[in-house]
């Protein structure tokens, strides 16, 4: 299982958009089990967030399934996103996207916004986040709407 999980992470890093590379990281504070403040200071856009979740380039549905009847070949390596907004607060969702391993060490979900302390990162992605702060906030806004 670990061998295929490593391949999933390699694929995730290889296919994500380079737009995240151009943006400097916004500061954030982890408080308890979440990041309470928006990374952008603004709420995200749920419509853009849904598009990101479904885009193969963001990789969400490579590992997760969810209430996306139009999406073929949804993942089964991670929990379904259905009901994510009922199970987690926006602060918890934000931390999971920013740095899932801080919550669950050993998870195959990568840190989509953290760049420090990562050791197995391709040279093209070193010191660059996978997603931008705006993309993180858009995905948080969308996931928060999934109430089952």
Short mmCIF file of N, CA, C and O in Angstrom, two decimals:
data_model
loop_
_atom_site.label_atom_id
_atom_site.label_comp_id
_atom_site.label_asym_id
_atom_site.label_seq_id
_atom_site.Cartn_x
_atom_site.Cartn_y
_atom_site.Cartn_z
N UNK A 1 0.82 -1.21 0.00
CA UNK A 1 0.00 0.00 0.00
C UNK A 1 0.86 1.25 0.00
O UNK A 1 0.56 2.20 -0.70
N UNK A 2 1.92 1.28 0.77
CA UNK A 2 2.75 2.48 0.82
C UNK A 2 3.37 2.77 -0.54
O UNK A 2 3.51 3.91 -0.93
N UNK A 3 3.70 1.73 -1.29
CA UNK A 3 4.29 1.96 -2.60
C UNK A 3 3.31 2.69 -3.51
O UNK A 3 3.66 3.65 -4.18
N UNK A 4 2.04 2.26 -3.55
CA UNK A 4 1.06 2.93 -4.39
C UNK A 4 0.72 4.32 -3.85
O UNK A 4 0.47 5.23 -4.61
N UNK A 5 0.74 4.51 -2.54
CA UNK A 5 0.50 5.83 -1.97
C UNK A 5 1.59 6.79 -2.39
O UNK A 5 1.32 7.95 -2.70
N UNK A 6 2.82 6.33 -2.44
CA UNK A 6 3.92 7.18 -2.88
C UNK A 6 3.74 7.58 -4.33
O UNK A 6 4.01 8.71 -4.72
N UNK A 7 3.24 6.66 -5.14
CA UNK A 7 2.99 6.98 -6.54
C UNK A 7 1.87 8.00 -6.67
O UNK A 7 1.94 8.88 -7.50
N UNK A 8 0.84 7.89 -5.84
CA UNK A 8 -0.25 8.86 -5.87
C UNK A 8 0.28 10.24 -5.57
O UNK A 8 -0.03 11.21 -6.26
N UNK A 9 1.10 10.37 -4.55
CA UNK A 9 1.68 11.67 -4.18
C UNK A 9 2.54 12.19 -5.32
O UNK A 9 2.49 13.36 -5.67
N UNK A 10 3.33 11.33 -5.94
CA UNK A 10 4.17 11.77 -7.06
C UNK A 10 3.32 12.29 -8.20
O UNK A 10 3.64 13.30 -8.82
N UNK A 11 2.22 11.61 -8.49
CA UNK A 11 1.31 12.05 -9.54
C UNK A 11 0.70 13.40 -9.17
O UNK A 11 0.62 14.30 -9.99
N UNK A 12 0.28 13.55 -7.93
CA UNK A 12 -0.32 14.80 -7.48
C UNK A 12 0.64 15.96 -7.71
O UNK A 12 0.27 16.97 -8.28
N UNK A 13 1.86 15.81 -7.29
CA UNK A 13 2.83 16.90 -7.42
C UNK A 13 3.15 17.15 -8.89
O UNK A 13 3.34 18.29 -9.30
N UNK A 14 3.13 16.13 -9.71
CA UNK A 14 3.50 16.29 -11.11
C UNK A 14 2.44 17.01 -11.94
O UNK A 14 2.78 17.67 -12.91
N UNK A 15 1.16 16.91 -11.58
CA UNK A 15 0.12 17.43 -12.46
C UNK A 15 -0.51 18.74 -12.03
O UNK A 15 -1.32 19.28 -12.76
N UNK A 16 -0.16 19.26 -10.90
CA UNK A 16 -0.83 20.46 -10.44
C UNK A 16 -0.35 21.71 -11.16
O UNK A 16 0.78 21.77 -11.62
N UNK A 17 -1.23 22.72 -11.23
CA UNK A 17 -0.90 23.93 -11.99
C UNK A 17 0.26 24.70 -11.39
O UNK A 17 0.45 24.74 -10.18
N UNK A 18 1.00 25.36 -12.25
CA UNK A 18 2.15 26.14 -11.81
C UNK A 18 1.74 27.48 -11.23
O UNK A 18 2.57 28.19 -10.69
N UNK A 19 0.46 27.83 -11.28
CA UNK A 19 0.00 29.12 -10.76
C UNK A 19 0.35 29.28 -9.29
O UNK A 19 0.67 30.38 -8.84
N UNK A 20 0.33 28.20 -8.55
CA UNK A 20 0.64 28.28 -7.12
C UNK A 20 2.09 28.69 -6.90
O UNK A 20 2.42 29.31 -5.90
N UNK A 21 2.94 28.37 -7.84
CA UNK A 21 4.36 28.66 -7.68
C UNK A 21 4.66 30.15 -7.67
O UNK A 21 5.64 30.59 -7.10
N UNK A 22 3.80 30.93 -8.29
CA UNK A 22 4.08 32.36 -8.42
C UNK A 22 3.66 33.17 -7.21
O UNK A 22 3.98 34.34 -7.12
N UNK A 23 2.96 32.59 -6.27
CA UNK A 23 2.42 33.34 -5.15
C UNK A 23 3.22 33.07 -3.88
O UNK A 23 3.50 31.92 -3.55
N UNK A 24 3.55 34.13 -3.14
CA UNK A 24 4.20 33.97 -1.85
C UNK A 24 3.18 33.44 -0.84
O UNK A 24 1.98 33.71 -0.96
N UNK A 25 3.63 32.71 0.14
CA UNK A 25 2.74 32.16 1.14
C UNK A 25 2.20 33.24 2.07
O UNK A 25 2.96 34.08 2.55
N UNK A 26 0.91 33.20 2.31
CA UNK A 26 0.30 34.09 3.30
C UNK A 26 0.54 33.49 4.68
O UNK A 26 0.52 32.26 4.84
N UNK A 27 0.80 34.30 5.67
CA UNK A 27 0.98 33.75 7.02
C UNK A 27 -0.33 33.18 7.54
O UNK A 27 -1.41 33.66 7.20
N UNK A 28 -0.24 32.15 8.35
CA UNK A 28 -1.43 31.57 8.97
C UNK A 28 -1.06 31.04 10.34
O UNK A 28 0.11 30.78 10.63
N UNK A 29 -2.06 30.91 11.20
CA UNK A 29 -1.86 30.42 12.56
C UNK A 29 -2.76 29.22 12.79
O UNK A 29 -3.98 29.30 12.59
N UNK A 30 -2.15 28.12 13.20
CA UNK A 30 -2.91 26.93 13.56
C UNK A 30 -3.35 27.10 15.00
O UNK A 30 -2.53 27.35 15.89
N UNK A 31 -4.64 26.98 15.20
CA UNK A 31 -5.21 27.10 16.54
C UNK A 31 -6.07 25.87 16.79
O UNK A 31 -7.10 25.69 16.12
N UNK A 32 -5.64 25.03 17.72
CA UNK A 32 -6.36 23.80 17.97
C UNK A 32 -6.26 22.88 16.77
O UNK A 32 -5.18 22.55 16.31
N UNK A 33 -7.42 22.53 16.20
CA UNK A 33 -7.44 21.61 15.07
C UNK A 33 -7.80 22.31 13.76
O UNK A 33 -8.37 21.71 12.85
N UNK A 34 -7.47 23.61 13.66
CA UNK A 34 -7.81 24.32 12.43
C UNK A 34 -7.03 25.61 12.24
O UNK A 34 -6.21 25.99 13.07
N UNK A 35 -7.31 26.24 11.13
CA UNK A 35 -6.80 27.57 10.82
C UNK A 35 -8.04 28.44 10.68
O UNK A 35 -8.76 28.35 9.67
N UNK A 36 -8.31 29.26 11.70
CA UNK A 36 -9.56 30.00 11.76
C UNK A 36 -9.67 31.11 10.71
O UNK A 36 -10.73 31.34 10.15
N UNK A 37 -8.57 31.78 10.44
CA UNK A 37 -8.61 32.93 9.54
C UNK A 37 -8.36 32.53 8.09
O UNK A 37 -7.49 31.70 7.81
N UNK A 38 -9.09 33.14 7.20
CA UNK A 38 -8.90 32.94 5.77
C UNK A 38 -7.46 33.28 5.40
O UNK A 38 -6.89 34.25 5.91
N UNK A 39 -6.88 32.53 4.50
CA UNK A 39 -5.52 32.80 4.04
C UNK A 39 -5.46 34.08 3.21
O UNK A 39 -4.40 34.69 3.07
N UNK A 40 -6.59 34.49 2.66
CA UNK A 40 -6.64 35.67 1.80
C UNK A 40 -7.28 36.87 2.48
O UNK A 40 -7.26 37.97 1.93
N UNK A 41 -7.91 36.64 3.64
CA UNK A 41 -8.67 37.71 4.29
C UNK A 41 -10.06 37.86 3.72
O UNK A 41 -10.82 38.73 4.15
N UNK A 42 -10.39 37.02 2.75
CA UNK A 42 -11.70 37.05 2.10
C UNK A 42 -12.28 35.64 2.07
O UNK A 42 -11.52 34.67 2.03
N UNK A 43 -13.60 35.53 2.03
CA UNK A 43 -14.17 34.19 1.85
C UNK A 43 -13.90 33.69 0.44
O UNK A 43 -13.75 34.49 -0.49
N UNK A 44 -13.83 32.40 0.30
CA UNK A 44 -13.62 31.81 -1.01
C UNK A 44 -14.90 31.77 -1.82
O UNK A 44 -15.99 32.05 -1.31
N UNK A 45 -14.78 31.39 -3.07
CA UNK A 45 -15.90 31.27 -3.98
C UNK A 45 -16.21 29.78 -4.17
O UNK A 45 -15.40 29.04 -4.73
N UNK A 46 -17.37 29.35 -3.70
CA UNK A 46 -17.74 27.93 -3.73
C UNK A 46 -17.84 27.39 -5.16
O UNK A 46 -17.53 26.22 -5.40
N UNK A 47 -18.28 28.20 -6.10
CA UNK A 47 -18.39 27.74 -7.49
C UNK A 47 -17.01 27.43 -8.06
O UNK A 47 -16.81 26.39 -8.68
N UNK A 48 -16.07 28.32 -7.83
CA UNK A 48 -14.69 28.04 -8.28
C UNK A 48 -14.12 26.85 -7.51
O UNK A 48 -13.38 26.05 -8.07
N UNK A 49 -14.46 26.75 -6.22
CA UNK A 49 -13.98 25.63 -5.42
C UNK A 49 -14.46 24.29 -5.95
O UNK A 49 -13.69 23.33 -6.02
N UNK A 50 -15.72 24.23 -6.35
CA UNK A 50 -16.25 22.98 -6.92
C UNK A 50 -15.50 22.62 -8.19
O UNK A 50 -15.13 21.46 -8.41
N UNK A 51 -15.26 23.62 -9.04
CA UNK A 51 -14.51 23.36 -10.27
C UNK A 51 -13.11 22.85 -9.96
O UNK A 51 -12.61 21.94 -10.64
N UNK A 52 -12.47 23.39 -8.95
CA UNK A 52 -11.13 22.92 -8.55
C UNK A 52 -11.18 21.49 -8.03
O UNK A 52 -10.31 20.68 -8.36
N UNK A 53 -12.17 21.18 -7.21
CA UNK A 53 -12.30 19.82 -6.67
C UNK A 53 -12.45 18.82 -7.81
O UNK A 53 -11.88 17.73 -7.77
N UNK A 54 -13.21 19.18 -8.83
CA UNK A 54 -13.46 18.27 -9.94
C UNK A 54 -12.35 18.26 -10.99
O UNK A 54 -12.26 17.34 -11.79
N UNK A 55 -11.50 19.27 -11.00
CA UNK A 55 -10.42 19.32 -11.98
C UNK A 55 -9.37 18.27 -11.66
O UNK A 55 -8.91 18.15 -10.52
N UNK A 56 -9.01 17.51 -12.64
CA UNK A 56 -7.98 16.48 -12.42
C UNK A 56 -6.66 17.12 -11.99
O UNK A 56 -5.86 16.52 -11.30
N UNK A 57 -6.43 18.37 -12.39
CA UNK A 57 -5.17 19.02 -12.03
C UNK A 57 -5.07 19.34 -10.55
O UNK A 57 -3.98 19.46 -10.02
N UNK A 58 -6.20 19.48 -9.85
CA UNK A 58 -6.13 19.75 -8.41
C UNK A 58 -6.02 18.46 -7.62
O UNK A 58 -5.68 18.47 -6.46
N UNK A 59 -6.34 17.36 -8.23
CA UNK A 59 -6.19 16.00 -7.74
C UNK A 59 -7.17 15.56 -6.65
O UNK A 59 -7.06 14.43 -6.19
N UNK A 60 -8.10 16.37 -6.23
CA UNK A 60 -9.01 15.96 -5.15
C UNK A 60 -9.70 14.63 -5.47
O UNK A 60 -9.70 13.71 -4.65
N UNK A 61 -10.29 14.54 -6.68
CA UNK A 61 -11.06 13.33 -6.98
C UNK A 61 -10.19 12.17 -7.48
O UNK A 61 -10.71 11.12 -7.80
N UNK A 62 -8.88 12.37 -7.50
CA UNK A 62 -8.03 11.21 -7.73
C UNK A 62 -8.04 10.30 -6.51
O UNK A 62 -7.94 9.08 -6.63
N UNK A 63 -8.18 10.88 -5.33
CA UNK A 63 -8.19 10.10 -4.08
C UNK A 63 -9.57 10.05 -3.43
O UNK A 63 -9.89 9.08 -2.75
N UNK A 64 -10.37 11.11 -3.57
CA UNK A 64 -11.68 11.21 -2.93
C UNK A 64 -12.81 10.99 -3.92
O UNK A 64 -12.68 11.31 -5.10
N UNK A 65 -13.93 10.51 -3.41
CA UNK A 65 -15.18 10.50 -4.17
C UNK A 65 -16.09 11.54 -3.53
O UNK A 65 -15.73 12.16 -2.55
N UNK A 66 -17.25 11.71 -4.11
CA UNK A 66 -18.18 12.68 -3.55
C UNK A 66 -19.43 12.80 -4.38
O UNK A 66 -19.65 12.02 -5.31
N UNK A 67 -20.25 13.78 -4.06
CA UNK A 67 -21.52 13.95 -4.76
C UNK A 67 -21.32 14.65 -6.11
O UNK A 67 -21.76 15.77 -6.32
N UNK A 68 -20.61 13.95 -6.99
CA UNK A 68 -20.27 14.50 -8.29
C UNK A 68 -20.70 13.52 -9.37
O UNK A 68 -19.86 12.80 -9.93
N UNK A 69 -22.00 13.45 -9.67
CA UNK A 69 -22.48 12.43 -10.61
C UNK A 69 -21.86 12.54 -12.00
O UNK A 69 -21.75 11.55 -12.72
N UNK A 70 -21.42 13.72 -12.38
CA UNK A 70 -20.83 13.90 -13.71
C UNK A 70 -19.37 13.47 -13.79
O UNK A 70 -18.81 13.34 -14.87
N UNK A 71 -18.74 13.26 -12.66
CA UNK A 71 -17.31 12.93 -12.64
C UNK A 71 -17.12 11.42 -12.68
O UNK A 71 -17.57 10.70 -11.79
N UNK A 72 -16.42 10.97 -13.71
CA UNK A 72 -16.10 9.55 -13.83
C UNK A 72 -14.80 9.27 -13.10
O UNK A 72 -13.96 10.15 -12.95
N UNK A 73 -14.62 8.07 -12.67
CA UNK A 73 -13.36 7.60 -12.09
C UNK A 73 -12.96 8.38 -10.85
O UNK A 73 -11.86 8.91 -10.76
N UNK A 74 -13.86 8.45 -9.88
CA UNK A 74 -13.54 9.10 -8.61
C UNK A 74 -12.70 8.14 -7.76
O UNK A 74 -12.83 6.93 -7.85
N UNK A 75 -11.88 8.73 -6.90
CA UNK A 75 -10.96 7.94 -6.09
C UNK A 75 -11.61 7.22 -4.93
O UNK A 75 -12.72 7.56 -4.50
N UNK A 76 -10.89 6.22 -4.42
CA UNK A 76 -11.36 5.50 -3.24
C UNK A 76 -10.24 5.28 -2.22
O UNK A 76 -10.34 4.44 -1.35
N UNK A 77 -9.18 6.09 -2.32
CA UNK A 77 -8.08 5.99 -1.37
C UNK A 77 -8.32 6.79 -0.10
O UNK A 77 -7.66 6.58 0.90
N UNK A 78 -9.25 7.73 -0.15
CA UNK A 78 -9.49 8.65 0.96
C UNK A 78 -11.00 8.73 1.20
O UNK A 78 -11.79 8.30 0.36
N UNK A 79 -11.41 9.31 2.32
CA UNK A 79 -12.85 9.40 2.61
C UNK A 79 -13.61 10.20 1.56
O UNK A 79 -13.05 11.09 0.90
N UNK A 80 -14.87 9.87 1.42
CA UNK A 80 -15.75 10.61 0.53
C UNK A 80 -15.86 12.06 1.01
O UNK A 80 -15.87 12.33 2.21
N UNK A 81 -15.98 12.98 0.07
CA UNK A 81 -16.16 14.38 0.41
C UNK A 81 -17.62 14.70 0.70
O UNK A 81 -17.92 15.79 1.19
N UNK A 82 -18.52 13.77 0.44
CA UNK A 82 -19.94 13.98 0.76
C UNK A 82 -20.06 14.25 2.25
O UNK A 82 -19.52 13.52 3.08
N UNK A 83 -20.73 15.32 2.61
CA UNK A 83 -20.93 15.66 4.00
C UNK A 83 -19.72 16.29 4.69
O UNK A 83 -19.72 16.46 5.91
N UNK A 84 -18.71 16.68 3.92
CA UNK A 84 -17.50 17.27 4.52
C UNK A 84 -17.83 18.49 5.36
O UNK A 84 -17.24 18.71 6.42
N UNK A 85 -18.79 19.30 4.92
CA UNK A 85 -19.18 20.49 5.65
C UNK A 85 -19.94 20.20 6.92
O UNK A 85 -20.03 21.05 7.80
N UNK A 86 -20.48 18.99 7.04
CA UNK A 86 -21.16 18.58 8.28
C UNK A 86 -20.17 18.00 9.28
O UNK A 86 -20.36 18.11 10.48
N UNK A 87 -19.14 17.37 8.77
CA UNK A 87 -18.15 16.72 9.63
C UNK A 87 -17.08 17.66 10.14
O UNK A 87 -16.47 17.41 11.18
N UNK A 88 -16.78 18.71 9.37
CA UNK A 88 -15.66 19.59 9.70
C UNK A 88 -16.05 21.05 9.56
O UNK A 88 -16.85 21.41 8.70
N UNK A 89 -15.44 21.88 10.37
CA UNK A 89 -15.64 23.33 10.27
C UNK A 89 -14.77 23.86 9.13
O UNK A 89 -13.82 23.20 8.72
N UNK A 90 -15.04 25.07 8.65
CA UNK A 90 -14.14 25.66 7.66
C UNK A 90 -12.69 25.73 8.15
O UNK A 90 -11.77 25.50 7.37
N UNK A 91 -12.49 26.02 9.43
CA UNK A 91 -11.13 26.07 9.98
C UNK A 91 -10.45 24.70 9.89
O UNK A 91 -9.27 24.61 9.53
N UNK A 92 -11.18 23.64 10.19
CA UNK A 92 -10.63 22.29 10.09
C UNK A 92 -10.35 21.91 8.64
O UNK A 92 -9.31 21.32 8.34
N UNK A 93 -11.27 22.24 7.75
CA UNK A 93 -11.06 21.97 6.32
C UNK A 93 -9.82 22.70 5.81
O UNK A 93 -9.01 22.13 5.07
N UNK A 94 -9.67 23.95 6.21
CA UNK A 94 -8.53 24.76 5.78
C UNK A 94 -7.22 24.10 6.21
O UNK A 94 -6.28 23.99 5.42
N UNK A 95 -7.13 23.67 7.46
CA UNK A 95 -5.90 23.04 7.94
C UNK A 95 -5.64 21.73 7.19
O UNK A 95 -4.49 21.43 6.85
N UNK A 96 -6.67 20.97 6.90
CA UNK A 96 -6.47 19.72 6.17
C UNK A 96 -5.89 19.99 4.79
O UNK A 96 -5.06 19.23 4.30
N UNK A 97 -6.33 21.05 4.16
CA UNK A 97 -5.78 21.39 2.84
C UNK A 97 -4.37 21.97 2.96
O UNK A 97 -3.49 21.62 2.17
N UNK A 98 -4.16 22.83 3.91
CA UNK A 98 -2.85 23.47 4.07
C UNK A 98 -1.80 22.45 4.48
O UNK A 98 -0.72 22.41 3.89
N UNK A 99 -2.11 21.60 5.46
CA UNK A 99 -1.08 20.69 6.00
C UNK A 99 -1.71 19.48 6.68
O UNK A 99 -1.68 19.36 7.90
N UNK A 100 -2.28 18.57 5.89
CA UNK A 100 -2.93 17.37 6.43
C UNK A 100 -2.02 16.53 7.33
O UNK A 100 -2.47 16.02 8.35
N UNK A 101 -0.72 16.37 7.01
CA UNK A 101 0.13 15.56 7.88
C UNK A 101 0.27 16.10 9.32
O UNK A 101 0.61 15.36 10.22
N UNK A 102 0.00 17.40 9.53
CA UNK A 102 0.07 17.92 10.90
C UNK A 102 -1.08 17.37 11.75
O UNK A 102 -0.98 17.33 12.97
N UNK A 103 -2.15 16.96 11.10
CA UNK A 103 -3.30 16.39 11.80
C UNK A 103 -3.18 14.87 11.89
O UNK A 103 -3.47 14.27 12.90
N UNK A 104 -2.77 14.28 10.78
CA UNK A 104 -2.67 12.83 10.70
C UNK A 104 -1.32 12.44 10.10
O UNK A 104 -1.19 12.29 8.88
N UNK A 105 -0.31 12.29 10.95
CA UNK A 105 1.00 11.89 10.44
C UNK A 105 0.90 10.58 9.65
O UNK A 105 0.15 9.69 10.02
N UNK A 106 1.60 10.52 8.54
CA UNK A 106 1.58 9.32 7.72
C UNK A 106 0.50 9.32 6.65
O UNK A 106 0.44 8.40 5.84
N UNK A 107 -0.37 10.34 6.64
CA UNK A 107 -1.40 10.40 5.63
C UNK A 107 -0.78 10.51 4.24
O UNK A 107 0.32 11.05 4.09
N UNK A 108 -1.48 10.03 3.23
CA UNK A 108 -0.99 10.19 1.87
C UNK A 108 -1.39 11.54 1.29
O UNK A 108 -0.89 11.94 0.24
N UNK A 109 -2.26 12.27 1.99
CA UNK A 109 -2.65 13.60 1.50
C UNK A 109 -1.49 14.56 1.69
O UNK A 109 -0.97 14.71 2.79
N UNK A 110 -1.08 15.21 0.62
CA UNK A 110 0.07 16.12 0.74
C UNK A 110 -0.30 17.45 1.40
O UNK A 110 -1.48 17.76 1.56
N UNK A 111 0.69 18.19 1.77
CA UNK A 111 0.50 19.55 2.25
C UNK A 111 0.34 20.43 1.01
O UNK A 111 1.30 20.62 0.27
N UNK A 112 -0.85 20.96 0.79
CA UNK A 112 -1.10 21.73 -0.42
C UNK A 112 -0.63 23.17 -0.32
O UNK A 112 -0.53 23.86 -1.32
N UNK A 113 -0.32 23.64 0.90
CA UNK A 113 0.08 25.03 1.04
C UNK A 113 1.37 25.20 1.83
O UNK A 113 2.04 26.20 1.71
N UNK A 114 1.73 24.24 2.64
CA UNK A 114 2.96 24.33 3.43
C UNK A 114 4.15 23.94 2.55
O UNK A 114 4.04 23.05 1.71
N UNK A 115 5.28 24.60 2.74
CA UNK A 115 6.47 24.27 1.96
C UNK A 115 7.68 23.95 2.83
O UNK A 115 8.63 23.35 2.35
N UNK A 116 7.67 24.34 4.10
CA UNK A 116 8.83 24.12 4.96
C UNK A 116 8.86 22.69 5.50
O UNK A 116 7.83 22.09 5.74
N UNK A 117 10.04 22.16 5.64
CA UNK A 117 10.22 20.84 6.24
C UNK A 117 9.84 19.67 5.36
O UNK A 117 9.85 18.54 5.81
N UNK A 118 9.53 19.90 4.10
CA UNK A 118 9.18 18.80 3.20
C UNK A 118 10.46 18.29 2.55
O UNK A 118 11.30 19.07 2.11
N UNK A 119 10.62 16.97 2.49
CA UNK A 119 11.87 16.42 2.00
C UNK A 119 11.75 15.72 0.65
O UNK A 119 12.72 15.66 -0.09
N UNK A 120 10.60 15.19 0.32
CA UNK A 120 10.45 14.43 -0.93
C UNK A 120 9.66 15.27 -1.93
O UNK A 120 8.56 14.92 -2.32
N UNK A 121 10.25 16.36 -2.36
CA UNK A 121 9.60 17.30 -3.27
C UNK A 121 10.48 17.46 -4.51
O UNK A 121 11.69 17.67 -4.39
N UNK A 122 9.87 17.34 -5.67
CA UNK A 122 10.60 17.52 -6.91
C UNK A 122 11.19 18.92 -6.98
O UNK A 122 10.64 19.87 -6.44
N UNK A 123 12.32 19.04 -7.67
CA UNK A 123 13.01 20.33 -7.71
C UNK A 123 12.15 21.43 -8.32
O UNK A 123 12.25 22.59 -7.91
N UNK A 124 11.26 21.12 -9.24
CA UNK A 124 10.40 22.14 -9.83
C UNK A 124 9.39 22.70 -8.83
O UNK A 124 8.89 23.80 -9.01
N UNK A 125 9.10 21.94 -7.77
CA UNK A 125 8.10 22.38 -6.78
C UNK A 125 8.71 22.80 -5.46
O UNK A 125 8.00 23.24 -4.56
N UNK A 126 10.01 22.67 -5.30
CA UNK A 126 10.65 23.01 -4.04
C UNK A 126 10.37 24.47 -3.68
O UNK A 126 10.47 25.35 -4.52
N UNK A 127 9.96 24.71 -2.44
CA UNK A 127 9.68 26.04 -1.91
C UNK A 127 8.48 26.72 -2.57
O UNK A 127 8.36 27.94 -2.55
N UNK A 128 7.59 25.94 -3.15
CA UNK A 128 6.39 26.47 -3.80
C UNK A 128 5.17 25.68 -3.33
O UNK A 128 5.24 24.46 -3.24
N UNK A 129 4.06 26.35 -3.03
CA UNK A 129 2.86 25.61 -2.63
C UNK A 129 2.22 24.93 -3.84
O UNK A 129 2.38 25.38 -4.98
N UNK A 130 1.49 23.87 -3.60
CA UNK A 130 0.77 23.19 -4.67
C UNK A 130 -0.44 24.02 -5.10
O UNK A 130 -0.72 24.13 -6.29
N UNK A 131 -1.15 24.58 -4.14
CA UNK A 131 -2.31 25.43 -4.42
C UNK A 131 -2.06 26.84 -3.89
O UNK A 131 -1.33 27.02 -2.92
N UNK A 132 -2.69 27.82 -4.50
CA UNK A 132 -2.59 29.20 -4.02
C UNK A 132 -3.53 29.39 -2.83
O UNK A 132 -4.43 28.58 -2.58
N UNK A 133 -3.34 30.48 -2.11
CA UNK A 133 -4.24 30.81 -0.99
C UNK A 133 -5.67 30.97 -1.49
O UNK A 133 -6.62 30.52 -0.84
N UNK A 134 -5.84 31.60 -2.64
CA UNK A 134 -7.19 31.77 -3.21
C UNK A 134 -7.81 30.41 -3.52
O UNK A 134 -8.98 30.17 -3.22
N UNK A 135 -7.05 29.51 -4.10
CA UNK A 135 -7.56 28.18 -4.41
C UNK A 135 -7.94 27.42 -3.13
O UNK A 135 -8.98 26.74 -3.09
N UNK A 136 -7.12 27.53 -2.10
CA UNK A 136 -7.44 26.89 -0.82
C UNK A 136 -8.78 27.42 -0.31
O UNK A 136 -9.67 26.65 0.07
N UNK A 137 -8.94 28.74 -0.30
CA UNK A 137 -10.18 29.34 0.21
C UNK A 137 -11.38 28.97 -0.65
O UNK A 137 -12.48 28.76 -0.11
N UNK A 138 -11.22 28.87 -1.96
CA UNK A 138 -12.32 28.46 -2.82
C UNK A 138 -12.74 27.02 -2.51
O UNK A 138 -13.93 26.72 -2.42
N UNK A 139 -11.78 26.15 -2.33
CA UNK A 139 -12.10 24.75 -2.01
C UNK A 139 -12.74 24.65 -0.64
O UNK A 139 -13.72 23.91 -0.47
N UNK A 140 -12.24 25.38 0.34
CA UNK A 140 -12.87 25.40 1.68
C UNK A 140 -14.33 25.85 1.57
O UNK A 140 -15.23 25.25 2.14
N UNK A 141 -14.56 26.92 0.81
CA UNK A 141 -15.93 27.44 0.65
C UNK A 141 -16.85 26.38 0.05
O UNK A 141 -17.99 26.21 0.49
N UNK A 142 -16.35 25.64 -0.93
CA UNK A 142 -17.17 24.59 -1.55
C UNK A 142 -17.39 23.42 -0.59
O UNK A 142 -18.52 22.97 -0.40
N UNK A 143 -16.33 22.92 0.00
CA UNK A 143 -16.47 21.77 0.90
C UNK A 143 -17.42 22.07 2.06
O UNK A 143 -18.15 21.20 2.52
N UNK A 144 -17.41 23.31 2.52
CA UNK A 144 -18.31 23.69 3.62
C UNK A 144 -19.77 23.61 3.22
O UNK A 144 -20.65 23.47 4.08
N UNK A 145 -20.06 23.64 1.91
CA UNK A 145 -21.46 23.52 1.45
C UNK A 145 -21.93 22.07 1.40
O UNK A 145 -23.13 21.82 1.29
N UNK A 146 -21.01 21.13 1.46
CA UNK A 146 -21.38 19.70 1.35
C UNK A 146 -21.88 19.21 2.70
O UNK A 146 -21.12 18.78 3.56
N UNK A 147 -23.19 19.29 2.87
CA UNK A 147 -23.82 18.95 4.16
C UNK A 147 -24.58 17.62 4.11
O UNK A 147 -25.30 17.31 5.02
N UNK A 148 -24.45 16.85 3.05
CA UNK A 148 -25.16 15.58 2.79
C UNK A 148 -26.58 15.74 2.60
O UNK A 148 -27.42 16.32 2.50
#
